[in-house]
Tab-separated table of N, CA and C in Angstrom:
chain	number	residue	atom	x	y	z
A	334	UNK	N	6.504	-0.320	-10.192
A	334	UNK	CA	5.091	0.063	-10.201
A	334	UNK	C	4.947	1.345	-11.014
A	335	UNK	N	3.970	1.353	-11.913
A	335	UNK	CA	3.743	2.555	-12.689
A	335	UNK	C	3.219	3.682	-11.809
A	336	UNK	N	3.314	4.879	-12.335
A	336	UNK	CA	2.881	6.063	-11.546
A	336	UNK	C	1.414	5.899	-11.078
A	337	UNK	N	0.545	5.530	-11.980
A	337	UNK	CA	-0.874	5.370	-11.641
A	337	UNK	C	-1.067	4.234	-10.620
A	338	UNK	N	-0.422	3.093	-10.873
A	338	UNK	CA	-0.512	1.981	-9.984
A	338	UNK	C	0.004	2.342	-8.567
A	339	UNK	N	1.104	3.054	-8.515
A	339	UNK	CA	1.688	3.489	-7.248
A	339	UNK	C	0.733	4.360	-6.478
A	340	UNK	N	0.152	5.347	-7.123
A	340	UNK	CA	-0.793	6.237	-6.445
A	340	UNK	C	-2.083	5.522	-6.028
A	341	UNK	N	-2.519	4.590	-6.843
A	341	UNK	CA	-3.712	3.837	-6.527
A	341	UNK	C	-3.412	2.961	-5.299
A	342	UNK	N	-2.245	2.346	-5.244
A	342	UNK	CA	-1.891	1.536	-4.067
A	342	UNK	C	-1.793	2.366	-2.822
A	343	UNK	N	-1.274	3.576	-2.945
A	343	UNK	CA	-1.192	4.432	-1.751
A	343	UNK	C	-2.602	4.819	-1.240
A	344	UNK	N	-3.521	5.140	-2.211
A	344	UNK	CA	-4.913	5.427	-1.797
A	344	UNK	C	-5.534	4.211	-1.170
A	345	UNK	N	-5.315	3.018	-1.753
A	345	UNK	CA	-5.852	1.804	-1.187
A	345	UNK	C	-5.356	1.555	0.204
A	346	UNK	N	-4.064	1.770	0.443
A	346	UNK	CA	-3.470	1.571	1.755
A	346	UNK	C	-4.039	2.570	2.756
A	347	UNK	N	-4.244	3.812	2.317
A	347	UNK	CA	-4.805	4.835	3.203
A	347	UNK	C	-6.253	4.485	3.582
A	348	UNK	N	-7.018	4.044	2.621
A	348	UNK	CA	-8.383	3.602	2.887
A	348	UNK	C	-8.366	2.403	3.809
A	349	UNK	N	-7.455	1.474	3.512
A	349	UNK	CA	-7.329	0.284	4.320
A	349	UNK	C	-7.000	0.577	5.795
A	350	UNK	N	-6.339	1.695	6.051
A	350	UNK	CA	-6.016	2.044	7.425
A	350	UNK	C	-7.306	2.245	8.263
A	351	UNK	N	-8.385	2.734	7.628
A	351	UNK	CA	-9.610	2.916	8.404
A	351	UNK	C	-10.238	1.562	8.750
A	352	UNK	N	-10.225	0.632	7.807
A	352	UNK	CA	-10.726	-0.714	8.087
A	352	UNK	C	-9.820	-1.449	9.066
A	353	UNK	N	-8.528	-1.237	8.962
A	353	UNK	CA	-7.563	-1.839	9.883
A	353	UNK	C	-7.770	-1.287	11.315
A	354	UNK	N	-8.091	-0.012	11.413
A	354	UNK	CA	-8.337	0.572	12.756
A	354	UNK	C	-9.579	-0.085	13.395
A	355	UNK	N	-10.601	-0.357	12.570
A	355	UNK	CA	-11.802	-1.046	13.074
A	355	UNK	C	-11.385	-2.456	13.494
A	356	UNK	N	-10.675	-3.182	12.651
A	356	UNK	CA	-10.280	-4.549	12.948
A	356	UNK	C	-9.412	-4.649	14.210
A	357	UNK	N	-8.453	-3.769	14.302
A	357	UNK	CA	-7.529	-3.833	15.460
A	357	UNK	C	-8.251	-3.443	16.762
A	358	UNK	N	-9.218	-2.520	16.655
A	358	UNK	CA	-10.012	-2.185	17.859
A	358	UNK	C	-10.804	-3.383	18.341
A	359	UNK	N	-11.417	-4.097	17.404
A	359	UNK	CA	-12.219	-5.274	17.755
A	359	UNK	C	-11.293	-6.366	18.266
A	360	UNK	N	-10.139	-6.527	17.680
A	360	UNK	CA	-9.151	-7.526	18.140
A	360	UNK	C	-8.766	-7.237	19.594
A	361	UNK	N	-8.408	-6.014	19.851
A	361	UNK	CA	-7.975	-5.655	21.213
A	361	UNK	C	-9.085	-5.835	22.216
A	362	UNK	N	-10.255	-5.274	21.906
A	362	UNK	CA	-11.423	-5.380	22.797
A	362	UNK	C	-11.828	-6.841	22.988
A	363	UNK	N	-11.826	-7.613	21.918
A	363	UNK	CA	-12.228	-9.031	22.008
A	363	UNK	C	-11.289	-9.822	22.897
A	364	UNK	N	-9.957	-9.627	22.706
A	364	UNK	CA	-8.968	-10.428	23.486
A	364	UNK	C	-8.934	-9.902	24.887
A	365	UNK	N	-8.738	-8.600	25.032
A	365	UNK	CA	-8.465	-8.040	26.375
A	365	UNK	C	-9.696	-7.849	27.247
A	366	UNK	N	-10.846	-7.564	26.671
A	366	UNK	CA	-12.045	-7.300	27.428
A	366	UNK	C	-13.061	-8.430	27.420
A	367	UNK	N	-13.287	-8.998	26.255
A	367	UNK	CA	-14.316	-10.041	26.154
A	367	UNK	C	-13.755	-11.441	26.333
A	368	UNK	N	-12.420	-11.609	26.325
A	368	UNK	CA	-11.810	-12.899	26.547
A	368	UNK	C	-12.047	-13.924	25.425
A	369	UNK	N	-12.256	-13.410	24.194
A	369	UNK	CA	-12.418	-14.372	23.114
A	369	UNK	C	-11.039	-14.576	22.420
A	370	UNK	N	-10.957	-15.619	21.607
A	370	UNK	CA	-9.668	-15.922	21.016
A	370	UNK	C	-9.255	-14.844	20.023
A	371	UNK	N	-7.980	-14.713	19.819
A	371	UNK	CA	-7.421	-13.715	18.879
A	371	UNK	C	-7.919	-13.971	17.460
A	372	UNK	N	-8.007	-15.241	17.031
A	372	UNK	CA	-8.470	-15.536	15.713
A	372	UNK	C	-9.910	-15.122	15.539
A	373	UNK	N	-10.756	-15.387	16.512
A	373	UNK	CA	-12.171	-14.977	16.409
A	373	UNK	C	-12.347	-13.451	16.436
A	374	UNK	N	-11.708	-12.801	17.330
A	374	UNK	CA	-11.788	-11.350	17.406
A	374	UNK	C	-11.263	-10.721	16.114
A	375	UNK	N	-10.162	-11.195	15.627
A	375	UNK	CA	-9.613	-10.650	14.357
A	375	UNK	C	-10.565	-10.896	13.195
A	376	UNK	N	-11.179	-12.053	13.154
A	376	UNK	CA	-12.127	-12.380	12.089
A	376	UNK	C	-13.345	-11.459	12.111
A	377	UNK	N	-13.924	-11.198	13.307
A	377	UNK	CA	-15.028	-10.326	13.465
A	377	UNK	C	-14.653	-8.895	13.028
A	378	UNK	N	-13.499	-8.435	13.488
A	378	UNK	CA	-13.001	-7.139	13.108
A	378	UNK	C	-12.776	-6.967	11.635
A	379	UNK	N	-12.279	-8.044	11.014
A	379	UNK	CA	-12.048	-8.025	9.537
A	379	UNK	C	-13.338	-7.809	8.779
A	380	UNK	N	-14.403	-8.479	9.205
A	380	UNK	CA	-15.700	-8.309	8.540
A	380	UNK	C	-16.200	-6.878	8.708
A	381	UNK	N	-16.140	-6.346	9.885
A	381	UNK	CA	-16.619	-4.990	10.111
A	381	UNK	C	-15.839	-3.966	9.344
A	382	UNK	N	-14.497	-4.121	9.320
A	382	UNK	CA	-13.646	-3.201	8.592
A	382	UNK	C	-13.827	-3.272	7.071
A	383	UNK	N	-14.211	-4.430	6.577
A	383	UNK	CA	-14.385	-4.585	5.123
A	383	UNK	C	-15.539	-3.793	4.583
A	384	UNK	N	-16.580	-3.562	5.405
A	384	UNK	CA	-17.719	-2.783	4.930
A	384	UNK	C	-17.295	-1.333	4.769
A	385	UNK	N	-16.560	-0.796	5.713
A	385	UNK	CA	-16.028	0.550	5.580
A	385	UNK	C	-15.128	0.665	4.341
A	386	UNK	N	-14.269	-0.299	4.153
A	386	UNK	CA	-13.322	-0.295	3.029
A	386	UNK	C	-14.022	-0.387	1.667
A	387	UNK	N	-15.085	-1.181	1.601
A	387	UNK	CA	-15.764	-1.310	0.331
A	387	UNK	C	-16.239	0.072	-0.181
A	388	UNK	N	-16.953	0.798	0.655
A	388	UNK	CA	-17.495	2.083	0.239
A	388	UNK	C	-16.403	3.045	-0.122
A	389	UNK	N	-15.326	3.141	0.671
A	389	UNK	CA	-14.250	4.079	0.367
A	389	UNK	C	-13.479	3.628	-0.923
A	390	UNK	N	-13.250	2.369	-1.095
A	390	UNK	CA	-12.575	1.918	-2.295
A	390	UNK	C	-13.430	2.096	-3.512
A	391	UNK	N	-14.702	1.873	-3.440
A	391	UNK	CA	-15.572	2.006	-4.592
A	391	UNK	C	-15.562	3.444	-5.132
A	392	UNK	N	-15.719	4.382	-4.172
A	392	UNK	CA	-15.831	5.799	-4.582
A	392	UNK	C	-14.503	6.542	-4.699
A	393	UNK	N	-13.565	6.229	-3.850
A	393	UNK	CA	-12.334	6.999	-3.777
A	393	UNK	C	-11.143	6.339	-4.483
A	394	UNK	N	-10.815	5.131	-4.106
A	394	UNK	CA	-9.618	4.489	-4.643
A	394	UNK	C	-9.768	4.146	-6.113
A	395	UNK	N	-10.845	3.477	-6.462
A	395	UNK	CA	-10.989	2.968	-7.850
A	395	UNK	C	-11.994	3.732	-8.675
A	396	UNK	N	-12.778	4.621	-8.043
A	396	UNK	CA	-13.779	5.429	-8.746
A	396	UNK	C	-14.533	4.545	-9.753
A	397	UNK	N	-15.096	3.478	-9.220
A	397	UNK	CA	-15.676	2.432	-10.041
A	397	UNK	C	-16.910	2.876	-10.785
A	398	UNK	N	-17.060	2.366	-12.027
A	398	UNK	CA	-18.240	2.597	-12.803
A	398	UNK	C	-19.150	1.405	-12.835
A	399	UNK	N	-18.794	0.374	-12.092
A	399	UNK	CA	-19.585	-0.857	-11.991
A	399	UNK	C	-20.783	-0.582	-11.070
A	400	UNK	N	-21.856	-1.353	-11.340
A	400	UNK	CA	-22.960	-1.310	-10.429
A	400	UNK	C	-22.559	-1.941	-9.088
A	401	UNK	N	-23.224	-1.562	-8.026
A	401	UNK	CA	-22.880	-2.121	-6.730
A	401	UNK	C	-23.115	-3.635	-6.644
A	402	UNK	N	-24.086	-4.146	-7.373
A	402	UNK	CA	-24.328	-5.587	-7.377
A	402	UNK	C	-23.122	-6.378	-7.819
A	403	UNK	N	-22.570	-5.953	-8.951
A	403	UNK	CA	-21.363	-6.644	-9.451
A	403	UNK	C	-20.119	-6.358	-8.591
A	404	UNK	N	-19.903	-5.088	-8.342
A	404	UNK	CA	-18.689	-4.696	-7.571
A	404	UNK	C	-18.686	-5.293	-6.169
A	405	UNK	N	-19.828	-5.172	-5.481
A	405	UNK	CA	-19.872	-5.680	-4.116
A	405	UNK	C	-19.752	-7.203	-4.085
A	406	UNK	N	-20.422	-7.908	-4.997
A	406	UNK	CA	-20.322	-9.352	-4.963
A	406	UNK	C	-18.883	-9.841	-5.243
A	407	UNK	N	-18.195	-9.175	-6.140
A	407	UNK	CA	-16.775	-9.547	-6.399
A	407	UNK	C	-15.888	-9.161	-5.213
A	408	UNK	N	-16.118	-7.952	-4.678
A	408	UNK	CA	-15.281	-7.444	-3.581
A	408	UNK	C	-15.414	-8.327	-2.368
A	409	UNK	N	-16.654	-8.667	-1.993
A	409	UNK	CA	-16.851	-9.463	-0.814
A	409	UNK	C	-16.499	-10.937	-0.999
A	410	UNK	N	-16.481	-11.409	-2.219
A	410	UNK	CA	-15.925	-12.744	-2.515
A	410	UNK	C	-14.419	-12.713	-2.279
A	411	UNK	N	-13.764	-11.701	-2.843
A	411	UNK	CA	-12.340	-11.505	-2.624
A	411	UNK	C	-12.014	-11.374	-1.126
A	412	UNK	N	-12.795	-10.583	-0.419
A	412	UNK	CA	-12.553	-10.392	0.998
A	412	UNK	C	-12.906	-11.643	1.807
A	413	UNK	N	-13.846	-12.452	1.312
A	413	UNK	CA	-14.071	-13.734	2.007
A	413	UNK	C	-12.887	-14.620	2.003
A	414	UNK	N	-12.184	-14.668	0.863
A	414	UNK	CA	-10.935	-15.412	0.796
A	414	UNK	C	-9.910	-14.768	1.672
A	415	UNK	N	-9.859	-13.432	1.642
A	415	UNK	CA	-8.932	-12.700	2.506
A	415	UNK	C	-9.170	-12.965	3.978
A	416	UNK	N	-10.476	-13.057	4.315
A	416	UNK	CA	-10.858	-13.377	5.710
A	416	UNK	C	-10.272	-14.748	6.133
A	417	UNK	N	-10.437	-15.697	5.209
A	417	UNK	CA	-9.892	-17.039	5.491
A	417	UNK	C	-8.375	-17.014	5.679
A	418	UNK	N	-7.680	-16.246	4.842
A	418	UNK	CA	-6.234	-16.111	4.982
A	418	UNK	C	-5.903	-15.446	6.333
A	419	UNK	N	-6.541	-14.359	6.684
A	419	UNK	CA	-6.305	-13.610	7.897
A	419	UNK	C	-6.583	-14.498	9.150
A	420	UNK	N	-7.771	-15.081	9.168
A	420	UNK	CA	-8.202	-15.831	10.345
A	420	UNK	C	-7.366	-17.127	10.445
A	421	UNK	N	-7.068	-17.772	9.324
A	421	UNK	CA	-6.241	-18.949	9.349
A	421	UNK	C	-4.868	-18.665	9.826
A	422	UNK	N	-4.268	-17.588	9.396
A	422	UNK	CA	-2.952	-17.222	9.842
A	422	UNK	C	-2.950	-16.892	11.361
A	423	UNK	N	-3.966	-16.192	11.819
A	423	UNK	CA	-4.079	-15.902	13.234
A	423	UNK	C	-4.199	-17.173	14.067
A	424	UNK	N	-5.010	-18.128	13.587
A	424	UNK	CA	-5.140	-19.382	14.315
A	424	UNK	C	-3.817	-20.120	14.341
A	425	UNK	N	-3.147	-20.203	13.175
A	425	UNK	CA	-1.881	-20.927	13.076
A	425	UNK	C	-0.816	-20.274	13.943
A	426	UNK	N	-0.622	-18.945	13.717
A	426	UNK	CA	0.518	-18.288	14.400
A	426	UNK	C	0.317	-18.137	15.901
A	427	UNK	N	-0.932	-17.779	16.299
A	427	UNK	CA	-1.158	-17.492	17.740
A	427	UNK	C	-1.467	-18.790	18.484
A	428	UNK	N	-2.405	-19.540	17.975
A	428	UNK	CA	-2.938	-20.673	18.736
A	428	UNK	C	-2.192	-21.979	18.543
A	429	UNK	N	-1.420	-22.073	17.450
A	429	UNK	CA	-0.628	-23.286	17.230
A	429	UNK	C	0.854	-23.073	17.477
A	430	UNK	N	1.357	-21.904	17.068
A	430	UNK	CA	2.787	-21.638	17.160
A	430	UNK	C	3.170	-20.725	18.326
A	431	UNK	N	2.174	-20.163	19.050
A	431	UNK	CA	2.438	-19.409	20.224
A	431	UNK	C	2.939	-17.974	20.001
A	432	UNK	N	2.719	-17.420	18.827
A	432	UNK	CA	3.150	-16.034	18.584
A	432	UNK	C	2.303	-15.069	19.396
A	433	UNK	N	2.856	-13.934	19.734
A	433	UNK	CA	2.124	-12.843	20.359
A	433	UNK	C	1.070	-12.334	19.302
A	434	UNK	N	-0.156	-12.146	19.733
A	434	UNK	CA	-1.232	-11.877	18.754
A	434	UNK	C	-1.026	-10.600	17.930
A	435	UNK	N	-0.395	-9.594	18.487
A	435	UNK	CA	-0.183	-8.362	17.683
A	435	UNK	C	0.834	-8.599	16.578
A	436	UNK	N	1.868	-9.337	16.857
A	436	UNK	CA	2.862	-9.610	15.812
A	436	UNK	C	2.245	-10.425	14.695
A	437	UNK	N	1.438	-11.459	15.068
A	437	UNK	CA	0.731	-12.233	14.060
A	437	UNK	C	-0.223	-11.426	13.250
A	438	UNK	N	-0.941	-10.486	13.885
A	438	UNK	CA	-1.885	-9.669	13.179
A	438	UNK	C	-1.226	-8.736	12.221
A	439	UNK	N	-0.083	-8.173	12.561
A	439	UNK	CA	0.647	-7.284	11.650
A	439	UNK	C	1.075	-8.064	10.392
A	440	UNK	N	1.595	-9.278	10.608
A	440	UNK	CA	1.969	-10.095	9.425
A	440	UNK	C	0.734	-10.438	8.583
A	441	UNK	N	-0.337	-10.834	9.188
A	441	UNK	CA	-1.559	-11.157	8.442
A	441	UNK	C	-2.080	-9.947	7.722
A	442	UNK	N	-1.991	-8.792	8.326
A	442	UNK	CA	-2.446	-7.525	7.664
A	442	UNK	C	-1.626	-7.241	6.416
A	443	UNK	N	-0.329	-7.393	6.512
A	443	UNK	CA	0.524	-7.141	5.346
A	443	UNK	C	0.220	-8.069	4.190
A	444	UNK	N	0.020	-9.331	4.501
A	444	UNK	CA	-0.333	-10.323	3.464
A	444	UNK	C	-1.705	-9.971	2.869
A	445	UNK	N	-2.630	-9.622	3.763
A	445	UNK	CA	-3.989	-9.262	3.296
A	445	UNK	C	-3.982	-7.989	2.441
A	446	UNK	N	-3.142	-7.037	2.759
A	446	UNK	CA	-3.030	-5.807	1.974
A	446	UNK	C	-2.700	-6.148	0.515
A	447	UNK	N	-1.712	-6.987	0.306
A	447	UNK	CA	-1.289	-7.314	-1.050
A	447	UNK	C	-2.396	-8.119	-1.749
A	448	UNK	N	-2.981	-9.097	-1.096
A	448	UNK	CA	-4.069	-9.904	-1.651
A	448	UNK	C	-5.278	-9.021	-2.025
A	449	UNK	N	-5.715	-8.183	-1.107
A	449	UNK	CA	-6.895	-7.364	-1.347
A	449	UNK	C	-6.690	-6.328	-2.436
A	450	UNK	N	-5.494	-5.728	-2.487
A	450	UNK	CA	-5.249	-4.717	-3.533
A	450	UNK	C	-5.222	-5.379	-4.907
A	451	UNK	N	-4.486	-6.460	-5.027
A	451	UNK	CA	-4.391	-7.121	-6.333
A	451	UNK	C	-5.797	-7.558	-6.809
A	452	UNK	N	-6.581	-8.167	-5.950
A	452	UNK	CA	-7.883	-8.628	-6.343
A	452	UNK	C	-8.828	-7.483	-6.626
A	453	UNK	N	-8.731	-6.422	-5.868
A	453	UNK	CA	-9.586	-5.241	-6.104
A	453	UNK	C	-9.264	-4.580	-7.410
A	454	UNK	N	-8.000	-4.376	-7.656
A	454	UNK	CA	-7.584	-3.663	-8.881
A	454	UNK	C	-7.874	-4.477	-10.144
A	455	UNK	N	-7.508	-5.739	-10.116
A	455	UNK	CA	-7.543	-6.541	-11.345
A	455	UNK	C	-8.803	-7.408	-11.450
A	456	UNK	N	-9.716	-7.313	-10.512
A	456	UNK	CA	-10.917	-8.135	-10.601
A	456	UNK	C	-12.173	-7.378	-10.106
A	457	UNK	N	-12.239	-7.064	-8.810
A	457	UNK	CA	-13.465	-6.540	-8.264
A	457	UNK	C	-13.881	-5.195	-8.844
A	458	UNK	N	-12.905	-4.280	-8.956
A	458	UNK	CA	-13.215	-2.906	-9.462
A	458	UNK	C	-12.605	-2.663	-10.854
A	459	UNK	N	-12.179	-3.697	-11.506
A	459	UNK	CA	-11.585	-3.563	-12.840
A	459	UNK	C	-12.606	-2.912	-13.774
A	460	UNK	N	-12.228	-1.811	-14.441
A	460	UNK	CA	-13.143	-1.191	-15.359
A	460	UNK	C	-13.595	-2.162	-16.465
A	461	UNK	N	-14.782	-1.979	-16.922
A	461	UNK	CA	-15.261	-2.804	-18.042
A	461	UNK	C	-14.429	-2.490	-19.265
A	462	UNK	N	-14.134	-3.491	-20.039
A	462	UNK	CA	-13.398	-3.302	-21.295
A	462	UNK	C	-14.206	-2.555	-22.291
A	463	UNK	N	-13.548	-1.632	-22.985
A	463	UNK	CA	-14.224	-0.894	-24.012
A	463	UNK	C	-14.032	-1.676	-25.309
A	464	UNK	N	-15.094	-2.071	-25.961
A	464	UNK	CA	-14.949	-2.797	-27.215
A	464	UNK	C	-14.235	-1.985	-28.283
A	465	UNK	N	-13.359	-2.624	-29.007
A	465	UNK	CA	-12.679	-1.975	-30.101
A	465	UNK	C	-13.401	-2.201	-31.392
A	466	UNK	N	-13.264	-1.294	-32.335
A	466	UNK	CA	-13.947	-1.395	-33.648
A	466	UNK	C	-13.194	-2.214	-34.593
């Protein structure tokens, strides 16, 4: 990883920790207090955490020059696919294969981190190309 890519990934991961804290809180509260399935609680938490992450990634991680209409539509499309990956893995691992929900969530989070960073860097927040003369 190049120096710039490495630092950007570290900023992305730090920002992601705030969204992950939201997601994990909803997961825990949903399973332990509300009695809903781990996949459902994780999916709800993922959505709530993604709003926090969008704002922090737009201004801090990628310092985007795109308008919010373009950046947000791409980011939330990317995160919609990420939501499907996360929730699908939770359903498969917990409800079909019997994994402990925290172990499944940590694996899903790691996969989501790579997916979301790649899509954010190279698509959602990718700077506009400067035309050459």
